[in-house]
Amino acid sequence: MTGLEKPNEEASIADHKKPPKACPEAGLFGRIVNRMGIVFSVGILVSAGILFVEVVMRYVFNSPTTWAHETVVFLNACAFIFGGLYVAAHNKHIRVVLVYSMIPDGPRRYLDAVISFVCMVSTGFFAFASWSSIQRAIWTPQGQFHLETSGSAWNPPFPGTLKVFLFVIMIALTIQFFIYTLKFAFKAGAK
């Protein structure tokens, strides 16, 4: 290792210690989403703790819980659903980089706006399509509010809650991609 490599290595280590930031084009909305990420990260840690407690209760005390499995699934499902919005706020969503990286910077700015617009329309359609599922998950056929439950011995309202959460995240994704569309279109037009 030469002396020239050490500062780069130290800079790389320092970069890993910094908390991740939202893409500048994500705006205030993206920064809020970025900060909310800690809640879902803690949720994953809590689910690991719950699993540990369940293993101890089951195999040490021979007294398994009725709530651990469904709670862990719910917490991880929430983190997984939120993860889509989180990576969108960081502009790290899936794209075909083989083609994307071959396009020069000028046209790529326009492509970013087009990609954001297509993502906005897609997530808007997904939010719209999920509405019928939401209606069945939060209202009884008689029109009374009642969250869909799991049907297990514990019977928590996690399925209905997850469907509502997914709907909210799809709306938030639509908003995030709308912000990107405006910012990238303005950026492309300004250059």
mmCIF file of C-alpha atoms in Angstrom:
data_model
loop_
_atom_site.group_PDB
_atom_site.id
_atom_site.type_symbol
_atom_site.label_atom_id
_atom_site.label_comp_id
_atom_site.label_asym_id
_atom_site.label_seq_id
_atom_site.Cartn_x
_atom_site.Cartn_y
_atom_site.Cartn_z
ATOM 1 C CA MET A 1 0.000 0.000 0.000
ATOM 2 C CA THR A 2 1.393 3.390 -0.956
ATOM 3 C CA GLY A 3 0.972 6.671 0.898
ATOM 4 C CA LEU A 4 -1.397 7.901 -1.790
ATOM 5 C CA GLU A 5 -3.980 5.199 -1.065
ATOM 6 C CA LYS A 6 -4.373 5.990 2.635
ATOM 7 C CA PRO A 7 -6.294 9.304 2.296
ATOM 8 C CA ASN A 8 -8.710 7.677 -0.159
ATOM 9 C CA GLU A 9 -9.222 4.775 2.214
ATOM 10 C CA GLU A 10 -9.846 7.159 5.121
ATOM 11 C CA ALA A 11 -12.278 9.190 3.018
ATOM 12 C CA SER A 12 -14.100 5.990 2.082
ATOM 13 C CA ILE A 13 -14.381 4.970 5.731
ATOM 14 C CA ALA A 14 -15.592 8.461 6.661
ATOM 15 C CA ASP A 15 -18.228 8.303 3.907
ATOM 16 C CA HIS A 16 -19.589 5.043 5.353
ATOM 17 C CA LYS A 17 -19.981 6.661 8.780
ATOM 18 C CA LYS A 18 -22.188 9.455 7.422
ATOM 19 C CA PRO A 19 -25.934 8.844 7.463
ATOM 20 C CA PRO A 20 -27.423 8.387 3.998
ATOM 21 C CA LYS A 21 -29.005 11.453 2.436
ATOM 22 C CA ALA A 22 -31.866 11.741 0.006
ATOM 23 C CA CYS A 23 -31.161 12.759 -3.568
ATOM 24 C CA PRO A 24 -31.082 16.583 -3.865
ATOM 25 C CA GLU A 25 -33.786 16.437 -6.549
ATOM 26 C CA ALA A 26 -36.070 14.597 -4.087
ATOM 27 C CA GLY A 27 -36.645 17.887 -2.298
ATOM 28 C CA LEU A 28 -38.085 18.342 1.163
ATOM 29 C CA PHE A 29 -40.377 15.348 0.642
ATOM 30 C CA GLY A 30 -37.375 13.088 0.019
ATOM 31 C CA ARG A 31 -35.580 14.424 3.078
ATOM 32 C CA ILE A 32 -38.638 13.647 5.222
ATOM 33 C CA VAL A 33 -38.799 10.118 3.776
ATOM 34 C CA ASN A 34 -35.085 9.704 4.462
ATOM 35 C CA ARG A 35 -35.548 10.650 8.115
ATOM 36 C CA MET A 36 -38.508 8.302 8.480
ATOM 37 C CA GLY A 37 -36.282 5.413 7.408
ATOM 38 C CA ILE A 38 -34.914 5.082 10.934
ATOM 39 C CA VAL A 39 -38.369 4.094 12.214
ATOM 40 C CA PHE A 40 -38.504 1.101 9.890
ATOM 41 C CA SER A 41 -34.877 0.197 10.590
ATOM 42 C CA VAL A 42 -35.697 0.076 14.290
ATOM 43 C CA GLY A 43 -38.757 -2.028 13.406
ATOM 44 C CA ILE A 44 -36.466 -4.663 11.904
ATOM 45 C CA LEU A 45 -34.339 -4.666 15.061
ATOM 46 C CA VAL A 46 -37.478 -4.983 17.189
ATOM 47 C CA SER A 47 -38.606 -7.940 15.083
ATOM 48 C CA ALA A 48 -35.234 -9.622 15.672
ATOM 49 C CA GLY A 49 -35.707 -9.089 19.409
ATOM 50 C CA ILE A 50 -39.207 -10.547 19.229
ATOM 51 C CA LEU A 51 -37.865 -13.625 17.449
ATOM 52 C CA PHE A 52 -35.239 -14.038 20.162
ATOM 53 C CA VAL A 53 -37.912 -13.815 22.868
ATOM 54 C CA GLU A 54 -40.049 -16.335 20.979
ATOM 55 C CA VAL A 55 -37.171 -18.830 20.733
ATOM 56 C CA VAL A 56 -36.498 -18.499 24.474
ATOM 57 C CA MET A 57 -40.195 -18.808 25.335
ATOM 58 C CA ARG A 58 -40.659 -21.831 23.083
ATOM 59 C CA TYR A 59 -37.512 -23.841 23.752
ATOM 60 C CA VAL A 60 -36.502 -22.769 27.268
ATOM 61 C CA PHE A 61 -39.889 -22.284 28.933
ATOM 62 C CA ASN A 62 -41.947 -24.496 26.591
ATOM 63 C CA SER A 63 -44.501 -21.682 26.368
ATOM 64 C CA PRO A 64 -44.642 -20.265 22.823
ATOM 65 C CA THR A 65 -46.449 -16.999 22.182
ATOM 66 C CA THR A 66 -49.406 -16.530 19.864
ATOM 67 C CA TRP A 67 -48.352 -13.077 18.702
ATOM 68 C CA ALA A 68 -44.648 -13.247 17.797
ATOM 69 C CA HIS A 69 -44.805 -14.676 14.281
ATOM 70 C CA GLU A 70 -47.512 -12.318 12.993
ATOM 71 C CA THR A 71 -45.865 -9.294 14.604
ATOM 72 C CA VAL A 72 -42.496 -10.079 13.021
ATOM 73 C CA VAL A 73 -44.094 -10.588 9.614
ATOM 74 C CA PHE A 74 -45.996 -7.300 9.988
ATOM 75 C CA LEU A 75 -42.934 -5.280 11.027
ATOM 76 C CA ASN A 76 -40.808 -6.671 8.221
ATOM 77 C CA ALA A 77 -43.595 -6.214 5.666
ATOM 78 C CA CYS A 78 -43.884 -2.558 6.689
ATOM 79 C CA ALA A 79 -40.126 -2.108 6.318
ATOM 80 C CA PHE A 80 -40.183 -3.828 2.930
ATOM 81 C CA ILE A 81 -43.052 -1.666 1.652
ATOM 82 C CA PHE A 82 -41.449 1.525 2.964
ATOM 83 C CA GLY A 83 -38.164 0.451 1.361
ATOM 84 C CA GLY A 84 -39.571 1.198 -2.090
ATOM 85 C CA LEU A 85 -40.280 4.800 -1.124
ATOM 86 C CA TYR A 86 -36.922 5.063 0.631
ATOM 87 C CA VAL A 87 -34.900 3.992 -2.411
ATOM 88 C CA ALA A 88 -36.990 6.307 -4.592
ATOM 89 C CA ALA A 89 -36.077 9.221 -2.301
ATOM 90 C CA HIS A 90 -32.435 8.292 -2.855
ATOM 91 C CA ASN A 91 -33.024 7.912 -6.616
ATOM 92 C CA LYS A 92 -31.655 4.376 -6.416
ATOM 93 C CA HIS A 93 -34.661 2.615 -7.897
ATOM 94 C CA ILE A 94 -34.215 -0.092 -10.513
ATOM 95 C CA ARG A 95 -33.156 1.023 -13.965
ATOM 96 C CA VAL A 96 -31.307 -0.600 -16.827
ATOM 97 C CA VAL A 97 -27.937 1.060 -16.232
ATOM 98 C CA LEU A 98 -26.319 -0.647 -19.198
ATOM 99 C CA VAL A 99 -28.391 1.491 -21.558
ATOM 100 C CA TYR A 100 -28.688 4.467 -19.181
ATOM 101 C CA SER A 101 -24.927 4.857 -18.700
ATOM 102 C CA MET A 102 -24.271 4.855 -22.465
ATOM 103 C CA ILE A 103 -26.428 7.964 -22.979
ATOM 104 C CA PRO A 104 -24.559 11.318 -22.881
ATOM 105 C CA ASP A 105 -25.287 13.752 -20.029
ATOM 106 C CA GLY A 106 -27.458 16.147 -22.072
ATOM 107 C CA PRO A 107 -30.018 13.602 -23.297
ATOM 108 C CA ARG A 108 -29.771 11.745 -19.968
ATOM 109 C CA ARG A 109 -31.297 14.772 -18.197
ATOM 110 C CA TYR A 110 -34.362 14.486 -20.432
ATOM 111 C CA LEU A 111 -34.419 10.720 -19.932
ATOM 112 C CA ASP A 112 -34.454 11.250 -16.139
ATOM 113 C CA ALA A 113 -37.566 13.400 -16.518
ATOM 114 C CA VAL A 114 -39.232 10.802 -18.770
ATOM 115 C CA ILE A 115 -38.343 7.932 -16.406
ATOM 116 C CA SER A 116 -39.718 9.896 -13.447
ATOM 117 C CA PHE A 117 -42.923 10.674 -15.342
ATOM 118 C CA VAL A 118 -43.446 7.011 -16.284
ATOM 119 C CA CYS A 119 -42.804 5.972 -12.664
ATOM 120 C CA MET A 120 -45.248 8.634 -11.456
ATOM 121 C CA VAL A 121 -47.986 7.386 -13.777
ATOM 122 C CA SER A 122 -47.290 3.744 -12.858
ATOM 123 C CA THR A 123 -47.394 4.292 -9.117
ATOM 124 C CA GLY A 124 -50.511 6.426 -9.534
ATOM 125 C CA PHE A 125 -52.204 3.548 -11.356
ATOM 126 C CA PHE A 126 -51.092 1.102 -8.646
ATOM 127 C CA ALA A 127 -52.537 3.390 -5.962
ATOM 128 C CA PHE A 128 -55.792 3.657 -7.905
ATOM 129 C CA ALA A 129 -55.942 -0.101 -8.467
ATOM 130 C CA SER A 130 -55.341 -0.844 -4.792
ATOM 131 C CA TRP A 131 -58.336 1.240 -3.731
ATOM 132 C CA SER A 132 -60.827 -1.609 -4.260
ATOM 133 C CA SER A 133 -58.665 -3.855 -2.070
ATOM 134 C CA ILE A 134 -58.589 -1.110 0.554
ATOM 135 C CA GLN A 135 -62.358 -0.844 0.559
ATOM 136 C CA ARG A 136 -62.724 -4.551 1.299
ATOM 137 C CA ALA A 137 -59.957 -4.414 3.921
ATOM 138 C CA ILE A 138 -61.365 -1.564 6.016
ATOM 139 C CA TRP A 139 -65.150 -1.784 5.674
ATOM 140 C CA THR A 140 -67.600 -4.588 6.245
ATOM 141 C CA PRO A 141 -70.191 -5.332 3.545
ATOM 142 C CA GLN A 142 -72.668 -3.415 5.724
ATOM 143 C CA GLY A 143 -70.470 -0.295 5.500
ATOM 144 C CA GLN A 144 -69.051 -0.345 9.032
ATOM 145 C CA PHE A 145 -65.374 0.407 9.635
ATOM 146 C CA HIS A 146 -63.509 -2.782 10.497
ATOM 147 C CA LEU A 147 -59.914 -3.572 9.581
ATOM 148 C CA GLU A 148 -59.377 -6.975 8.020
ATOM 149 C CA THR A 149 -57.830 -9.363 10.539
ATOM 150 C CA SER A 150 -55.569 -12.373 10.148
ATOM 151 C CA GLY A 151 -58.041 -15.012 11.354
ATOM 152 C CA SER A 152 -55.483 -16.598 13.680
ATOM 153 C CA ALA A 153 -55.860 -17.243 17.407
ATOM 154 C CA TRP A 154 -54.470 -13.764 18.113
ATOM 155 C CA ASN A 155 -56.353 -12.231 15.139
ATOM 156 C CA PRO A 156 -54.611 -8.836 14.793
ATOM 157 C CA PRO A 157 -55.726 -6.306 12.155
ATOM 158 C CA PHE A 158 -52.363 -6.545 10.375
ATOM 159 C CA PRO A 159 -53.656 -7.509 6.883
ATOM 160 C CA GLY A 160 -55.964 -4.494 6.707
ATOM 161 C CA THR A 161 -53.314 -2.208 8.155
ATOM 162 C CA LEU A 162 -50.743 -3.406 5.602
ATOM 163 C CA LYS A 163 -53.134 -2.783 2.716
ATOM 164 C CA VAL A 164 -53.781 0.757 3.907
ATOM 165 C CA PHE A 165 -50.042 1.310 4.414
ATOM 166 C CA LEU A 166 -49.300 0.050 0.904
ATOM 167 C CA PHE A 167 -51.916 2.430 -0.490
ATOM 168 C CA VAL A 168 -50.369 5.373 1.382
ATOM 169 C CA ILE A 169 -46.879 4.441 0.188
ATOM 170 C CA MET A 170 -48.100 4.225 -3.432
ATOM 171 C CA ILE A 171 -49.533 7.725 -3.123
ATOM 172 C CA ALA A 172 -46.262 8.919 -1.556
ATOM 173 C CA LEU A 173 -44.299 7.289 -4.398
ATOM 174 C CA THR A 174 -46.513 9.087 -6.907
ATOM 175 C CA ILE A 175 -45.773 12.378 -5.156
ATOM 176 C CA GLN A 176 -42.034 11.629 -5.038
ATOM 177 C CA PHE A 177 -41.908 10.824 -8.754
ATOM 178 C CA PHE A 178 -43.959 13.955 -9.503
ATOM 179 C CA ILE A 179 -41.312 16.001 -7.681
ATOM 180 C CA TYR A 180 -38.581 14.228 -9.640
ATOM 181 C CA THR A 181 -40.395 14.842 -12.923
ATOM 182 C CA LEU A 182 -40.588 18.569 -12.236
ATOM 183 C CA LYS A 183 -37.021 18.877 -10.959
ATOM 184 C CA PHE A 184 -35.469 16.816 -13.756
ATOM 185 C CA ALA A 185 -37.524 18.571 -16.434
ATOM 186 C CA PHE A 186 -36.497 21.963 -15.059
ATOM 187 C CA LYS A 187 -32.877 20.832 -14.832
ATOM 188 C CA ALA A 188 -32.933 19.526 -18.409
ATOM 189 C CA GLY A 189 -34.538 22.707 -19.709
ATOM 190 C CA ALA A 190 -32.052 24.919 -17.856
ATOM 191 C CA LYS A 191 -28.972 23.347 -19.453
#
